[in-house]
């Protein structure tokens, strides 16, 4: 094999000596550009098969009455789209998702910031705070919902049991339409805030120490240093965390499905659960696909708007 | 000799077997075959009949099914039998439907008979040959007629019933003895009518200091259906509308509302809470499915059970049947179909083990046997199978169906006291109207 490629070399005329190295370079370059493709190919293939293709096929489904129960599929035009856009349950569930987002995003950004500041200043307890603030994040959602489900239990749970000892009748937590969403938000914050906290902490610890030292020499106190140095230097991180948290909150599903299954009386049914119900319980895949597209467009609009807002501030 | 044998060990022999590349290619090919879902080679070589079963029993009844399968496999070494358990509810039905839609379903699967219509018999389910089933000893003479009828769709048999499972009433013997509501045989005194039943609960509440009755307030559709059916109420679906008896529905809802309002039943009870309230002595009675028997046995309390209370003068109760179906297969192998039919019949013949988990076997010779008589408290409520009330017939109805889920929202508010029966009925009817207004996906 190797002999064949070497054989032509001596045969080339001395005049073409310059051509030979060029050819050699070409031979080496071309495979290298193809090699790169081979490395990304597995990912590209997965991306195409499991993301692009389903997204395209799903878009096609939105114009059909395709059902999970099989059967003949017929083209029904924009019926699914108009049903998604006029269904009051769809708007109720969209509002629930939005309400969850409104409650959870500021809470989980500010809480993470506070916790990171605390850790950054309490140096001796640092390892303990890092451990305890981040530990809940590694819990699987099923474990988290079981723990909080029992703690929230109005008659047997930890919270109302403790309140009862002081003669206070606790709220009904997950069981009341008024408090269920707040309860879910509190549990979610406990479970997920660790990630935001970690991002903040890493950003805080990369602020050069000499900036603080210079400020201290000039007589700045702790609060001044936080307000004038730490917070301004965290702007980029705050923007990142807020965008990530916003998208994460808009996609809320699993903890609510496990804690309340959307109840009581649909007070916590989010749009993703409604899509799931329509498609997998109600068997109407065509309709569920169009709902998912409506929601996807809304998420994209929200993300782009927020991204613009933050990048303008930075500029 | 010794020396020569040592000598053969010393020099590493030249690789005679397949080279590295050949090995990798071979391994990839094997993996590819396995991934493509071809029959494992052992089945092809041994000539055993391949039988794949899907079921939804993940709780205490799941352990009993495993026990029965071990016995079945021991008696049928010629069958290569494998059972797979999935999570109950919508995820399970999704898998059955999608497997069958592709024509690659399991050979046999368990479903709720109330979901038969939503599984599109004829398209997603293949019919069962009654003659073949009769050959193995199962026909209309050994199953209760009300359950046998439910297994047919448009004149064809699509399901083989395993059991009936119903809502029953559990009794915490300790509490009820103190309340003086048991007779000498530890049976609950017979009461009939709403007022008498409420009086009974008040007496029990006097002992517990908490509730009289423990019941699931989070998914109350089943309770509602039992109370509504006790009054002969029905929901009949027409072309674009449905008929429902408002007065009877309101009477049933009023019972649910008042139970929680008066504190005789909890306002909030979900999942494990319901059984916990009975076993902790917070309530003396409990309305729950008969599948909770293993749960209560595990708590170690002294308990018994009886039929659903005669709140409206009879013991009708909401129920369903687990049954075997044949998910659609594009190419149906007669040998495997025969093995599947025989397997189903075998499971029915041996359903005494199944009864231990609380379900009432569909196979009557077992229910009438002396061994079943000795099962306690199962034998206390066997008549419930005759009083079973199945759900209204529609594609959105049935266990883990859309109606149950949507109705739960309206009915929970009764226990929570956030809606009156009138408001709750309006919401329920609007929900059903919504479900009817959309084209059936089946």
Short mmCIF file of N, CA and C in Angstrom, two decimals, chain A residues 183-294:
data_model
loop_
_atom_site.label_atom_id
_atom_site.label_comp_id
_atom_site.label_asym_id
_atom_site.label_seq_id
_atom_site.Cartn_x
_atom_site.Cartn_y
_atom_site.Cartn_z
N UNK A 183 -46.19 27.55 47.08
CA UNK A 183 -45.51 26.41 47.68
C UNK A 183 -44.57 25.75 46.69
N UNK A 184 -45.03 25.63 45.44
CA UNK A 184 -44.18 25.02 44.42
C UNK A 184 -42.94 25.89 44.18
N UNK A 185 -43.15 27.20 44.16
CA UNK A 185 -42.03 28.11 43.91
C UNK A 185 -40.99 28.00 45.03
N UNK A 186 -41.45 27.94 46.28
CA UNK A 186 -40.51 27.83 47.41
C UNK A 186 -39.69 26.54 47.30
N UNK A 187 -40.38 25.44 47.03
CA UNK A 187 -39.67 24.16 46.91
C UNK A 187 -38.69 24.19 45.74
N UNK A 188 -39.11 24.79 44.63
CA UNK A 188 -38.24 24.87 43.46
C UNK A 188 -37.00 25.71 43.75
N UNK A 189 -37.20 26.82 44.47
CA UNK A 189 -36.07 27.69 44.79
C UNK A 189 -35.06 26.93 45.64
N UNK A 190 -35.54 26.22 46.64
CA UNK A 190 -34.64 25.44 47.50
C UNK A 190 -33.84 24.43 46.68
N UNK A 191 -34.53 23.84 45.70
CA UNK A 191 -33.92 22.75 44.94
C UNK A 191 -32.95 23.27 43.88
N UNK A 192 -33.31 24.36 43.19
CA UNK A 192 -32.56 24.76 42.00
C UNK A 192 -31.67 25.98 42.16
N UNK A 193 -31.79 26.69 43.29
CA UNK A 193 -31.05 27.94 43.40
C UNK A 193 -29.54 27.70 43.43
N UNK A 194 -29.13 26.51 43.79
CA UNK A 194 -27.71 26.18 43.90
C UNK A 194 -26.91 26.45 42.65
N UNK A 195 -27.52 26.27 41.50
CA UNK A 195 -26.80 26.46 40.25
C UNK A 195 -26.49 27.94 40.04
N UNK A 196 -27.50 28.79 40.23
CA UNK A 196 -27.29 30.23 40.11
C UNK A 196 -26.25 30.71 41.13
N UNK A 197 -26.36 30.16 42.31
CA UNK A 197 -25.45 30.49 43.40
C UNK A 197 -24.02 30.21 43.00
N UNK A 198 -23.82 29.05 42.37
CA UNK A 198 -22.48 28.64 41.97
C UNK A 198 -21.91 29.60 40.93
N UNK A 199 -22.77 30.00 39.97
CA UNK A 199 -22.32 30.94 38.94
C UNK A 199 -21.91 32.27 39.57
N UNK A 200 -22.75 32.75 40.50
CA UNK A 200 -22.45 34.02 41.17
C UNK A 200 -21.15 33.93 41.96
N UNK A 201 -20.99 32.82 42.68
CA UNK A 201 -19.83 32.67 43.54
C UNK A 201 -18.54 32.66 42.70
N UNK A 202 -18.60 31.92 41.59
CA UNK A 202 -17.42 31.85 40.72
C UNK A 202 -17.08 33.23 40.18
N UNK A 203 -18.12 33.99 39.78
CA UNK A 203 -17.88 35.33 39.24
C UNK A 203 -17.31 36.24 40.32
N UNK A 204 -17.84 36.13 41.52
CA UNK A 204 -17.40 36.97 42.64
C UNK A 204 -15.95 36.71 42.98
N UNK A 205 -15.58 35.44 42.93
CA UNK A 205 -14.22 35.10 43.34
C UNK A 205 -13.20 35.42 42.25
N UNK A 206 -13.70 35.78 41.05
CA UNK A 206 -12.74 36.15 40.01
C UNK A 206 -12.54 37.65 39.94
N UNK A 207 -13.21 38.42 40.83
CA UNK A 207 -12.97 39.87 40.90
C UNK A 207 -11.62 40.07 41.60
N UNK A 208 -10.71 40.83 40.97
CA UNK A 208 -9.36 40.97 41.55
C UNK A 208 -9.40 41.53 42.96
N UNK A 209 -8.56 40.98 43.81
CA UNK A 209 -8.55 41.39 45.22
C UNK A 209 -8.04 42.83 45.40
N UNK A 210 -7.12 43.24 44.50
CA UNK A 210 -6.52 44.58 44.71
C UNK A 210 -7.52 45.71 44.56
N UNK A 211 -8.59 45.46 43.82
CA UNK A 211 -9.63 46.48 43.69
C UNK A 211 -10.24 46.75 45.06
N UNK A 212 -10.54 45.63 45.77
CA UNK A 212 -11.11 45.77 47.12
C UNK A 212 -10.11 46.45 48.05
N UNK A 213 -8.84 46.04 47.93
CA UNK A 213 -7.81 46.59 48.82
C UNK A 213 -7.69 48.10 48.64
N UNK A 214 -7.68 48.51 47.36
CA UNK A 214 -7.59 49.94 47.07
C UNK A 214 -8.77 50.68 47.67
N UNK A 215 -9.96 50.09 47.54
CA UNK A 215 -11.17 50.73 48.07
C UNK A 215 -11.09 50.82 49.59
N UNK A 216 -10.58 49.73 50.19
CA UNK A 216 -10.49 49.71 51.66
C UNK A 216 -9.54 50.79 52.15
N UNK A 217 -8.43 50.96 51.41
CA UNK A 217 -7.46 51.99 51.80
C UNK A 217 -8.10 53.37 51.72
N UNK A 218 -8.96 53.53 50.69
CA UNK A 218 -9.66 54.82 50.54
C UNK A 218 -10.78 54.99 51.55
N UNK A 219 -10.98 53.96 52.38
CA UNK A 219 -11.95 54.11 53.45
C UNK A 219 -13.34 53.59 53.17
N UNK A 220 -13.50 52.74 52.11
CA UNK A 220 -14.82 52.20 51.79
C UNK A 220 -15.17 51.08 52.76
N UNK A 221 -16.39 51.08 53.28
CA UNK A 221 -16.85 50.02 54.18
C UNK A 221 -17.31 48.81 53.39
N UNK A 222 -17.77 47.80 54.16
CA UNK A 222 -18.20 46.55 53.52
C UNK A 222 -19.34 46.81 52.53
N UNK A 223 -20.36 47.56 52.95
CA UNK A 223 -21.53 47.77 52.09
C UNK A 223 -21.18 48.59 50.86
N UNK A 224 -20.26 49.56 51.06
CA UNK A 224 -19.84 50.35 49.91
C UNK A 224 -19.10 49.49 48.90
N UNK A 225 -18.25 48.58 49.44
CA UNK A 225 -17.50 47.72 48.54
C UNK A 225 -18.45 46.80 47.74
N UNK A 226 -19.48 46.30 48.44
CA UNK A 226 -20.44 45.44 47.74
C UNK A 226 -21.20 46.23 46.69
N UNK A 227 -21.66 47.45 47.12
CA UNK A 227 -22.51 48.24 46.22
C UNK A 227 -21.76 48.86 45.06
N UNK A 228 -20.51 49.26 45.31
CA UNK A 228 -19.78 49.99 44.27
C UNK A 228 -18.86 49.10 43.45
N UNK A 229 -18.43 47.96 44.02
CA UNK A 229 -17.48 47.12 43.27
C UNK A 229 -18.12 45.78 42.87
N UNK A 230 -18.57 45.03 43.88
CA UNK A 230 -19.04 43.67 43.59
C UNK A 230 -20.20 43.68 42.60
N UNK A 231 -21.27 44.37 42.96
CA UNK A 231 -22.47 44.31 42.12
C UNK A 231 -22.22 44.80 40.69
N UNK A 232 -21.57 45.98 40.51
CA UNK A 232 -21.34 46.40 39.12
C UNK A 232 -20.52 45.40 38.33
N UNK A 233 -19.57 44.74 38.98
CA UNK A 233 -18.73 43.81 38.24
C UNK A 233 -19.43 42.49 37.97
N UNK A 234 -20.62 42.33 38.55
CA UNK A 234 -21.36 41.07 38.33
C UNK A 234 -22.46 41.23 37.28
N UNK A 235 -22.52 42.40 36.64
CA UNK A 235 -23.64 42.66 35.72
C UNK A 235 -23.78 41.57 34.65
N UNK A 236 -22.65 41.21 34.06
CA UNK A 236 -22.70 40.21 32.99
C UNK A 236 -23.25 38.88 33.52
N UNK A 237 -22.77 38.51 34.72
CA UNK A 237 -23.23 37.26 35.31
C UNK A 237 -24.72 37.33 35.60
N UNK A 238 -25.17 38.46 36.13
CA UNK A 238 -26.59 38.62 36.42
C UNK A 238 -27.42 38.46 35.15
N UNK A 239 -26.93 39.06 34.05
CA UNK A 239 -27.66 38.93 32.79
C UNK A 239 -27.76 37.48 32.37
N UNK A 240 -26.65 36.77 32.48
CA UNK A 240 -26.63 35.36 32.08
C UNK A 240 -27.58 34.54 32.96
N UNK A 241 -27.47 34.72 34.27
CA UNK A 241 -28.29 33.95 35.19
C UNK A 241 -29.77 34.22 34.94
N UNK A 242 -30.10 35.50 34.73
CA UNK A 242 -31.51 35.84 34.53
C UNK A 242 -32.06 35.19 33.27
N UNK A 243 -31.28 35.22 32.20
CA UNK A 243 -31.76 34.60 30.96
C UNK A 243 -31.94 33.10 31.15
N UNK A 244 -30.93 32.46 31.75
CA UNK A 244 -31.02 31.01 31.97
C UNK A 244 -32.21 30.66 32.86
N UNK A 245 -32.39 31.47 33.91
CA UNK A 245 -33.47 31.18 34.86
C UNK A 245 -34.83 31.41 34.21
N UNK A 246 -34.91 32.43 33.38
CA UNK A 246 -36.17 32.73 32.70
C UNK A 246 -36.58 31.55 31.81
N UNK A 247 -35.63 31.08 31.02
CA UNK A 247 -35.94 29.95 30.14
C UNK A 247 -36.28 28.71 30.97
N UNK A 248 -35.48 28.50 32.03
CA UNK A 248 -35.73 27.35 32.90
C UNK A 248 -37.11 27.42 33.53
N UNK A 249 -37.51 28.59 34.00
CA UNK A 249 -38.81 28.73 34.66
C UNK A 249 -39.96 28.57 33.68
N UNK A 250 -39.78 29.08 32.46
CA UNK A 250 -40.86 28.96 31.48
C UNK A 250 -41.08 27.48 31.11
N UNK A 251 -40.03 26.69 31.25
CA UNK A 251 -40.16 25.28 30.88
C UNK A 251 -40.61 24.41 32.03
N UNK A 252 -41.05 25.00 33.13
CA UNK A 252 -41.38 24.22 34.32
C UNK A 252 -42.42 23.15 34.02
N UNK A 253 -42.17 21.94 34.50
CA UNK A 253 -43.14 20.87 34.32
C UNK A 253 -43.01 19.82 35.42
N UNK A 254 -41.84 19.18 35.52
CA UNK A 254 -41.76 17.93 36.26
C UNK A 254 -42.08 18.05 37.75
N UNK A 255 -41.55 19.10 38.41
CA UNK A 255 -41.82 19.17 39.85
C UNK A 255 -43.30 19.46 40.12
N UNK A 256 -43.93 20.26 39.25
CA UNK A 256 -45.34 20.55 39.45
C UNK A 256 -46.17 19.31 39.16
N UNK A 257 -45.82 18.61 38.08
CA UNK A 257 -46.56 17.38 37.73
C UNK A 257 -46.50 16.40 38.89
N UNK A 258 -45.33 16.31 39.53
CA UNK A 258 -45.18 15.34 40.62
C UNK A 258 -45.80 15.82 41.92
N UNK A 259 -45.76 17.13 42.18
CA UNK A 259 -46.25 17.63 43.47
C UNK A 259 -47.77 17.83 43.48
N UNK A 260 -48.33 18.36 42.41
CA UNK A 260 -49.76 18.68 42.44
C UNK A 260 -50.51 18.09 41.25
N UNK A 261 -49.81 17.52 40.30
CA UNK A 261 -50.36 17.11 38.99
C UNK A 261 -51.27 18.20 38.40
N UNK A 262 -50.91 19.44 38.66
CA UNK A 262 -51.62 20.56 38.06
C UNK A 262 -52.75 21.12 38.93
N UNK A 263 -53.07 20.43 40.01
CA UNK A 263 -54.18 20.85 40.85
C UNK A 263 -53.75 21.85 41.90
N UNK A 264 -54.59 22.20 42.85
CA UNK A 264 -56.01 21.86 42.90
C UNK A 264 -56.83 22.69 41.89
N UNK A 265 -57.74 22.00 41.29
CA UNK A 265 -58.60 22.61 40.27
C UNK A 265 -57.80 23.40 39.24
N UNK A 266 -56.69 22.80 38.78
CA UNK A 266 -55.86 23.33 37.70
C UNK A 266 -55.14 24.64 38.03
N UNK A 267 -55.05 24.97 39.34
CA UNK A 267 -54.38 26.21 39.72
C UNK A 267 -52.90 26.18 39.39
N UNK A 268 -52.31 25.01 39.22
CA UNK A 268 -50.88 24.95 38.92
C UNK A 268 -50.60 24.20 37.61
N UNK A 269 -51.63 24.03 36.77
CA UNK A 269 -51.36 23.32 35.51
C UNK A 269 -50.62 24.25 34.55
N UNK A 270 -49.38 23.92 34.25
CA UNK A 270 -48.58 24.77 33.37
C UNK A 270 -48.84 24.37 31.92
N UNK A 271 -48.34 25.20 31.03
CA UNK A 271 -48.65 24.98 29.62
C UNK A 271 -48.03 23.67 29.13
N UNK A 272 -46.87 23.31 29.67
CA UNK A 272 -46.26 22.05 29.21
C UNK A 272 -47.11 20.87 29.66
N UNK A 273 -47.67 20.95 30.85
CA UNK A 273 -48.53 19.86 31.28
C UNK A 273 -49.80 19.79 30.40
N UNK A 274 -50.30 20.95 30.05
CA UNK A 274 -51.50 20.96 29.22
C UNK A 274 -51.21 20.35 27.84
N UNK A 275 -50.02 20.64 27.33
CA UNK A 275 -49.62 20.04 26.06
C UNK A 275 -49.50 18.53 26.22
N UNK A 276 -48.89 18.12 27.33
CA UNK A 276 -48.74 16.69 27.62
C UNK A 276 -50.11 16.02 27.73
N UNK A 277 -51.01 16.67 28.47
CA UNK A 277 -52.36 16.12 28.64
C UNK A 277 -53.07 15.97 27.29
N UNK A 278 -52.94 17.01 26.45
CA UNK A 278 -53.64 16.98 25.17
C UNK A 278 -53.07 15.88 24.27
N UNK A 279 -51.75 15.73 24.30
CA UNK A 279 -51.12 14.79 23.38
C UNK A 279 -51.13 13.36 23.88
N UNK A 280 -50.75 13.17 25.15
CA UNK A 280 -50.53 11.80 25.60
C UNK A 280 -51.69 11.23 26.39
N UNK A 281 -52.48 12.06 27.05
CA UNK A 281 -53.68 11.54 27.72
C UNK A 281 -54.85 11.64 26.75
N UNK A 282 -54.93 12.77 26.05
CA UNK A 282 -56.02 12.99 25.12
C UNK A 282 -55.75 12.46 23.72
N UNK A 283 -54.57 11.92 23.50
CA UNK A 283 -54.20 11.24 22.25
C UNK A 283 -54.08 12.14 21.02
N UNK A 284 -54.33 13.47 21.16
CA UNK A 284 -54.37 14.32 19.97
C UNK A 284 -53.00 14.94 19.70
N UNK A 285 -52.16 14.21 19.00
CA UNK A 285 -50.79 14.63 18.76
C UNK A 285 -50.73 15.86 17.86
N UNK A 286 -51.61 15.94 16.89
CA UNK A 286 -51.63 17.09 15.99
C UNK A 286 -51.88 18.37 16.75
N UNK A 287 -52.90 18.35 17.61
CA UNK A 287 -53.24 19.54 18.40
C UNK A 287 -52.10 19.89 19.35
N UNK A 288 -51.56 18.85 20.03
CA UNK A 288 -50.49 19.09 21.00
C UNK A 288 -49.27 19.71 20.30
N UNK A 289 -49.00 19.28 19.07
CA UNK A 289 -47.86 19.84 18.34
C UNK A 289 -48.06 21.32 18.08
N UNK A 290 -49.26 21.70 17.70
CA UNK A 290 -49.48 23.12 17.41
C UNK A 290 -49.38 23.95 18.70
N UNK A 291 -49.86 23.38 19.82
CA UNK A 291 -49.71 24.09 21.10
C UNK A 291 -48.24 24.28 21.44
N UNK A 292 -47.46 23.23 21.20
CA UNK A 292 -46.03 23.30 21.51
C UNK A 292 -45.36 24.38 20.65
N UNK A 293 -45.82 24.50 19.38
CA UNK A 293 -45.23 25.54 18.53
C UNK A 293 -45.61 26.93 19.01
N UNK A 294 -46.85 27.10 19.42
CA UNK A 294 -47.26 28.40 19.95
C UNK A 294 -46.37 28.78 21.13
#
